[in-house]
Amino acid sequence: MTILIEQPEFVEVEEEKVCSEENENELVLDGGFVVPTTNAFGHTFRDYDVNSERKDGVEEFYRIQHINQSVDFVKRMREEYGKLDKVEMSIWECCELLNEVVDESDPDLDEPQIEHLLQTAEAIRKDYPKEGWLHLTALIHDLGKVLHLPAFGELPQWAVVGDTFPVGCAFDESIVHHKHFQENPDYSNPAYNTKYGIYSEGCGLNNVLMSWGHDDYMFLVAKGNNSTLPSAGLFIIRYHSFYALHRAGAYKHLMNEDDIENLKWLKVFNKYDLYSKSKVRIDVEKVKPYYLSLIEKYFPAKLRW
């Protein structure tokens, strides 16, 4: 099933602009979304060097992740979890499970994940009221984090969360805590440590192996359960943690034309995904009927996970 979505008016502007003098400490993004200048800990967003209470733990997370995310590991995980034989449940049931997960890799947030999902979805809904598929994508983009729970295999956090990146080619220096890749077995493998590695110019990201985690898993779940989300939604789900691409511009040599178009939507989404992390609470019961209607439109009642 093909769903046509209207492309927004994409204009290359500065990432953020200052509001009026009355709100000089706030920022505005596309559509009027007001952005806090600091995260929940009072620091700038995605600052991995600031001396915060989570700094050492976050770096240790990435040290372990970078050592273990290899081509062989990713292939094993995709084969195992691509079977979708762990659990059968609805999207909303899975959303509720995220109350049990706190992301150790995130320097900006220590709230249960369900709060972040609804904050992101509601912020996008306010600025893009007609893009129901995008609201739903925001709601479900992190559902793959249930991989950390016992029923889904209880994978360690380094195999579930954190920034993602291609394996099978050189690790770009823009990847957070890049220095720790030196202990990865692929780092010194001549088949994997060049610019293209096992890939070719313009091969398309769909043909690129990404580090294993909640992004790729939720993409496999959506595809395996015949979701009718448009390709841009699936692209957002699979690459929303691929900061080396959508923030630093790395790995563009692997993209094809479809990737280039979908990246526009990912950049829209990422602003809300990153900056909506706040202490603002969402009335779950009030918004639940709306999201249940979207789930029914794009997914079956029960999914294989």
Short mmCIF file of N, CA, C and O in Angstrom, two decimals, residues 34-121:
data_model
loop_
_atom_site.label_atom_id
_atom_site.label_comp_id
_atom_site.label_asym_id
_atom_site.label_seq_id
_atom_site.Cartn_x
_atom_site.Cartn_y
_atom_site.Cartn_z
N VAL A 34 8.19 25.85 21.14
CA VAL A 34 9.10 26.55 22.04
C VAL A 34 10.04 25.56 22.70
O VAL A 34 9.63 24.56 23.26
N VAL A 35 11.32 25.84 22.61
CA VAL A 35 12.36 24.92 23.05
C VAL A 35 13.08 25.45 24.28
O VAL A 35 13.47 26.60 24.32
N PRO A 36 13.28 24.62 25.29
CA PRO A 36 14.08 25.04 26.43
C PRO A 36 15.54 25.12 26.04
O PRO A 36 16.00 24.40 25.17
N THR A 37 16.28 26.02 26.67
CA THR A 37 17.71 26.14 26.35
C THR A 37 18.54 25.11 27.09
O THR A 37 19.71 24.90 26.75
N THR A 38 17.97 24.49 28.11
CA THR A 38 18.71 23.49 28.88
C THR A 38 17.88 22.24 29.08
O THR A 38 16.65 22.28 28.99
N ASN A 39 18.54 21.13 29.36
CA ASN A 39 17.86 19.86 29.58
C ASN A 39 17.38 19.75 31.02
O ASN A 39 17.45 20.71 31.80
N ALA A 40 16.92 18.57 31.40
CA ALA A 40 16.37 18.37 32.73
C ALA A 40 17.39 18.56 33.84
O ALA A 40 17.03 18.73 35.01
N PHE A 41 18.69 18.55 33.48
CA PHE A 41 19.74 18.69 34.47
C PHE A 41 20.35 20.09 34.47
O PHE A 41 21.34 20.35 35.15
N GLY A 42 19.79 21.00 33.64
CA GLY A 42 20.29 22.36 33.59
C GLY A 42 21.48 22.56 32.68
O GLY A 42 22.16 23.59 32.73
N HIS A 43 21.75 21.58 31.79
CA HIS A 43 22.87 21.67 30.86
C HIS A 43 22.35 21.74 29.43
O HIS A 43 21.20 21.45 29.15
N THR A 44 23.24 22.11 28.49
CA THR A 44 22.86 22.11 27.09
C THR A 44 22.62 20.69 26.61
O THR A 44 23.19 19.74 27.16
N PHE A 45 21.80 20.54 25.56
CA PHE A 45 21.44 19.21 25.08
C PHE A 45 22.61 18.50 24.40
O PHE A 45 23.42 19.12 23.73
N ARG A 46 22.68 17.19 24.59
CA ARG A 46 23.70 16.33 23.98
C ARG A 46 25.11 16.84 24.24
O ARG A 46 25.98 16.77 23.36
N ASP A 47 25.37 17.30 25.44
CA ASP A 47 26.71 17.70 25.83
C ASP A 47 27.31 16.55 26.62
O ASP A 47 27.00 16.34 27.79
N TYR A 48 28.22 15.80 25.97
CA TYR A 48 28.77 14.60 26.59
C TYR A 48 30.03 14.88 27.40
O TYR A 48 30.61 13.97 27.98
N ASP A 49 30.45 16.15 27.45
CA ASP A 49 31.66 16.50 28.18
C ASP A 49 31.39 17.28 29.46
O ASP A 49 32.27 17.38 30.32
N VAL A 50 30.19 17.85 29.56
CA VAL A 50 29.87 18.64 30.75
C VAL A 50 29.91 17.75 32.00
O VAL A 50 29.58 16.57 31.96
N ASN A 51 30.36 18.33 33.10
CA ASN A 51 30.45 17.57 34.35
C ASN A 51 29.08 17.48 35.01
O ASN A 51 28.73 18.26 35.89
N SER A 52 28.30 16.51 34.57
CA SER A 52 26.98 16.29 35.14
C SER A 52 26.99 14.97 35.90
O SER A 52 27.95 14.19 35.82
N GLU A 53 25.90 14.70 36.59
CA GLU A 53 25.81 13.48 37.38
C GLU A 53 25.76 12.23 36.50
O GLU A 53 25.97 11.12 36.99
N ARG A 54 25.51 12.39 35.21
CA ARG A 54 25.40 11.23 34.32
C ARG A 54 26.61 11.07 33.39
O ARG A 54 26.68 10.12 32.63
N LYS A 55 27.57 12.01 33.44
CA LYS A 55 28.68 12.03 32.48
C LYS A 55 29.47 10.72 32.46
O LYS A 55 29.65 10.11 31.39
N ASP A 56 29.96 10.27 33.59
CA ASP A 56 30.81 9.08 33.63
C ASP A 56 30.05 7.83 33.20
O ASP A 56 30.58 6.99 32.48
N GLY A 57 28.81 7.71 33.65
CA GLY A 57 28.01 6.55 33.29
C GLY A 57 27.71 6.50 31.81
O GLY A 57 27.73 5.42 31.19
N VAL A 58 27.44 7.67 31.20
CA VAL A 58 27.16 7.73 29.77
C VAL A 58 28.39 7.35 28.96
O VAL A 58 28.31 6.59 27.99
N GLU A 59 29.57 7.85 29.36
CA GLU A 59 30.78 7.50 28.62
C GLU A 59 31.10 6.01 28.75
O GLU A 59 31.52 5.37 27.78
N GLU A 60 30.91 5.46 29.92
CA GLU A 60 31.16 4.02 30.10
C GLU A 60 30.21 3.21 29.24
O GLU A 60 30.59 2.18 28.66
N PHE A 61 28.97 3.67 29.14
CA PHE A 61 28.00 3.01 28.25
C PHE A 61 28.55 2.97 26.82
O PHE A 61 28.55 1.92 26.17
N TYR A 62 29.00 4.12 26.32
CA TYR A 62 29.48 4.17 24.94
C TYR A 62 30.79 3.40 24.74
O TYR A 62 31.04 2.86 23.66
N ARG A 63 31.61 3.33 25.77
CA ARG A 63 32.83 2.53 25.66
C ARG A 63 32.47 1.07 25.38
O ARG A 63 33.00 0.45 24.45
N ILE A 64 31.56 0.53 26.15
CA ILE A 64 31.15 -0.87 25.98
C ILE A 64 30.43 -1.06 24.64
O ILE A 64 30.67 -2.04 23.93
N GLN A 65 29.55 -0.11 24.30
CA GLN A 65 28.83 -0.21 23.03
C GLN A 65 29.78 -0.24 21.84
O GLN A 65 29.65 -1.07 20.94
N HIS A 66 30.74 0.67 21.84
CA HIS A 66 31.63 0.77 20.69
C HIS A 66 32.54 -0.45 20.55
O HIS A 66 32.93 -0.81 19.44
N ILE A 67 32.86 -1.07 21.63
CA ILE A 67 33.69 -2.27 21.57
C ILE A 67 32.92 -3.44 20.98
O ILE A 67 33.45 -4.24 20.20
N ASN A 68 31.65 -3.55 21.30
CA ASN A 68 30.87 -4.76 20.99
C ASN A 68 30.04 -4.72 19.71
O ASN A 68 29.64 -5.79 19.20
N GLN A 69 29.73 -3.53 19.21
CA GLN A 69 28.87 -3.44 18.02
C GLN A 69 29.70 -3.70 16.76
O GLN A 69 30.24 -2.79 16.14
N SER A 70 29.78 -4.95 16.36
CA SER A 70 30.55 -5.37 15.19
C SER A 70 29.61 -5.94 14.12
O SER A 70 28.43 -6.16 14.38
N VAL A 71 30.13 -6.17 12.95
CA VAL A 71 29.34 -6.76 11.86
C VAL A 71 28.77 -8.10 12.30
O VAL A 71 27.57 -8.38 12.10
N ASP A 72 29.59 -8.94 12.89
CA ASP A 72 29.12 -10.27 13.30
C ASP A 72 28.00 -10.17 14.33
O ASP A 72 27.00 -10.89 14.26
N PHE A 73 28.17 -9.28 15.29
CA PHE A 73 27.14 -9.12 16.33
C PHE A 73 25.83 -8.64 15.72
O PHE A 73 24.75 -9.17 16.03
N VAL A 74 25.88 -7.65 14.86
CA VAL A 74 24.67 -7.11 14.24
C VAL A 74 23.94 -8.17 13.43
O VAL A 74 22.71 -8.30 13.50
N LYS A 75 24.68 -8.94 12.67
CA LYS A 75 24.05 -10.00 11.86
C LYS A 75 23.35 -11.02 12.75
O LYS A 75 22.24 -11.47 12.43
N ARG A 76 23.97 -11.39 13.86
CA ARG A 76 23.36 -12.35 14.77
C ARG A 76 22.07 -11.80 15.38
O ARG A 76 21.06 -12.50 15.46
N MET A 77 22.09 -10.54 15.77
CA MET A 77 20.92 -9.93 16.38
C MET A 77 19.77 -9.79 15.39
O MET A 77 18.61 -10.06 15.71
N ARG A 78 20.08 -9.39 14.17
CA ARG A 78 19.02 -9.23 13.17
C ARG A 78 18.39 -10.56 12.82
O ARG A 78 17.19 -10.66 12.59
N GLU A 79 19.21 -11.60 12.77
CA GLU A 79 18.67 -12.93 12.48
C GLU A 79 17.78 -13.42 13.62
O GLU A 79 16.68 -13.93 13.40
N GLU A 80 18.23 -13.23 14.85
CA GLU A 80 17.48 -13.69 16.02
C GLU A 80 16.19 -12.91 16.21
O GLU A 80 15.11 -13.49 16.35
N TYR A 81 16.27 -11.60 16.19
CA TYR A 81 15.10 -10.79 16.51
C TYR A 81 14.20 -10.55 15.30
O TYR A 81 13.04 -10.16 15.45
N GLY A 82 14.72 -10.80 14.12
CA GLY A 82 13.88 -10.71 12.93
C GLY A 82 12.83 -11.80 12.86
O GLY A 82 11.87 -11.71 12.07
N LYS A 83 12.95 -12.83 13.70
CA LYS A 83 11.96 -13.90 13.75
C LYS A 83 10.64 -13.43 14.36
O LYS A 83 9.59 -14.04 14.12
N LEU A 84 10.71 -12.37 15.19
CA LEU A 84 9.51 -11.81 15.84
C LEU A 84 8.72 -12.89 16.57
O LEU A 84 7.50 -13.02 16.43
N ASP A 85 9.43 -13.64 17.38
CA ASP A 85 8.79 -14.77 18.07
C ASP A 85 8.88 -14.65 19.59
O ASP A 85 8.74 -15.64 20.32
N LYS A 86 9.13 -13.44 20.11
CA LYS A 86 9.29 -13.28 21.55
C LYS A 86 7.96 -13.09 22.27
O LYS A 86 7.68 -13.76 23.27
N VAL A 87 7.16 -12.15 21.79
CA VAL A 87 5.94 -11.74 22.48
C VAL A 87 4.90 -11.35 21.44
O VAL A 87 5.24 -10.98 20.32
N GLU A 88 3.62 -11.45 21.82
CA GLU A 88 2.54 -10.91 20.98
C GLU A 88 1.74 -9.93 21.82
O GLU A 88 1.22 -10.29 22.88
N MET A 89 1.68 -8.69 21.37
CA MET A 89 0.93 -7.67 22.11
C MET A 89 0.63 -6.48 21.21
O MET A 89 1.17 -6.37 20.10
N SER A 90 -0.23 -5.59 21.70
CA SER A 90 -0.61 -4.40 20.94
C SER A 90 0.45 -3.31 21.10
O SER A 90 1.31 -3.36 21.98
N ILE A 91 0.36 -2.31 20.24
CA ILE A 91 1.25 -1.16 20.34
C ILE A 91 1.10 -0.47 21.69
O ILE A 91 2.09 -0.16 22.36
N TRP A 92 -0.14 -0.23 22.11
CA TRP A 92 -0.34 0.50 23.35
C TRP A 92 0.17 -0.29 24.56
O TRP A 92 0.74 0.29 25.49
N GLU A 93 -0.02 -1.60 24.55
CA GLU A 93 0.51 -2.42 25.63
C GLU A 93 2.03 -2.28 25.71
O GLU A 93 2.62 -2.22 26.81
N CYS A 94 2.66 -2.19 24.57
CA CYS A 94 4.11 -2.03 24.53
C CYS A 94 4.51 -0.65 25.05
O CYS A 94 5.50 -0.51 25.78
N CYS A 95 3.72 0.36 24.71
CA CYS A 95 3.98 1.72 25.22
C CYS A 95 4.00 1.71 26.75
O CYS A 95 4.88 2.31 27.39
N GLU A 96 3.03 1.03 27.34
CA GLU A 96 2.93 1.00 28.80
C GLU A 96 4.12 0.27 29.43
O GLU A 96 4.54 0.60 30.54
N LEU A 97 4.69 -0.69 28.71
CA LEU A 97 5.85 -1.40 29.23
C LEU A 97 7.06 -0.49 29.39
O LEU A 97 7.94 -0.75 30.21
N LEU A 98 7.11 0.59 28.60
CA LEU A 98 8.28 1.46 28.67
C LEU A 98 8.39 2.23 29.97
O LEU A 98 9.39 2.89 30.23
N ASN A 99 7.34 2.17 30.80
CA ASN A 99 7.45 2.77 32.13
C ASN A 99 8.56 2.12 32.93
O ASN A 99 9.03 2.68 33.93
N GLU A 100 8.99 0.94 32.49
CA GLU A 100 10.02 0.19 33.23
C GLU A 100 11.44 0.46 32.71
O GLU A 100 12.40 -0.13 33.20
N VAL A 101 11.58 1.34 31.72
CA VAL A 101 12.88 1.55 31.08
C VAL A 101 13.35 2.99 31.27
O VAL A 101 12.61 3.93 31.00
N VAL A 102 14.60 3.16 31.72
CA VAL A 102 15.27 4.45 31.73
C VAL A 102 16.55 4.30 30.92
O VAL A 102 17.32 3.36 31.13
N ASP A 103 16.77 5.18 29.96
CA ASP A 103 17.87 5.09 29.01
C ASP A 103 19.19 5.56 29.64
O ASP A 103 19.37 6.73 29.93
N GLU A 104 20.14 4.63 29.83
CA GLU A 104 21.42 4.96 30.45
C GLU A 104 22.32 5.80 29.54
O GLU A 104 23.28 6.41 30.01
N SER A 105 22.04 5.83 28.24
CA SER A 105 22.91 6.54 27.30
C SER A 105 22.54 8.00 27.15
O SER A 105 23.27 8.76 26.52
N ASP A 106 21.40 8.41 27.69
CA ASP A 106 20.85 9.75 27.44
C ASP A 106 21.33 10.74 28.50
O ASP A 106 21.00 10.61 29.66
N PRO A 107 22.13 11.76 28.10
CA PRO A 107 22.60 12.74 29.07
C PRO A 107 21.56 13.79 29.42
O PRO A 107 21.78 14.63 30.28
N ASP A 108 20.41 13.76 28.73
CA ASP A 108 19.40 14.81 28.87
C ASP A 108 18.18 14.42 29.67
O ASP A 108 17.38 15.28 30.03
N LEU A 109 17.99 13.14 29.94
CA LEU A 109 16.72 12.70 30.50
C LEU A 109 16.90 11.49 31.41
O LEU A 109 17.66 10.59 31.10
N ASP A 110 16.17 11.50 32.52
CA ASP A 110 16.15 10.31 33.36
C ASP A 110 14.73 9.91 33.73
O ASP A 110 14.48 9.21 34.70
N GLU A 111 13.76 10.34 32.90
CA GLU A 111 12.36 10.01 33.11
C GLU A 111 12.03 8.68 32.42
O GLU A 111 12.69 8.29 31.47
N PRO A 112 10.97 7.97 32.88
CA PRO A 112 10.51 6.78 32.15
C PRO A 112 10.20 7.13 30.70
O PRO A 112 9.75 8.23 30.38
N GLN A 113 10.43 6.19 29.80
CA GLN A 113 10.35 6.47 28.38
C GLN A 113 8.95 6.85 27.88
O GLN A 113 8.83 7.60 26.91
N ILE A 114 7.88 6.36 28.52
CA ILE A 114 6.54 6.69 28.06
C ILE A 114 6.30 8.20 28.10
O ILE A 114 5.60 8.76 27.26
N GLU A 115 6.92 8.88 29.06
CA GLU A 115 6.79 10.33 29.15
C GLU A 115 7.39 10.99 27.92
O GLU A 115 6.80 11.90 27.32
N HIS A 116 8.57 10.54 27.52
CA HIS A 116 9.24 11.12 26.36
C HIS A 116 8.46 10.87 25.08
O HIS A 116 8.34 11.76 24.23
N LEU A 117 7.90 9.68 24.92
CA LEU A 117 7.12 9.38 23.71
C LEU A 117 5.96 10.35 23.55
O LEU A 117 5.74 10.90 22.46
N LEU A 118 5.22 10.56 24.60
CA LEU A 118 4.05 11.43 24.53
C LEU A 118 4.44 12.89 24.42
O LEU A 118 3.77 13.67 23.72
N GLN A 119 5.51 13.30 25.06
CA GLN A 119 5.98 14.67 24.92
C GLN A 119 6.35 14.96 23.46
O GLN A 119 5.99 16.00 22.89
N THR A 120 7.07 14.04 22.84
CA THR A 120 7.47 14.21 21.45
C THR A 120 6.26 14.23 20.52
O THR A 120 6.14 15.11 19.66
N ALA A 121 5.37 13.26 20.69
CA ALA A 121 4.21 13.15 19.81
C ALA A 121 3.31 14.37 19.92
O ALA A 121 2.83 14.90 18.91
#
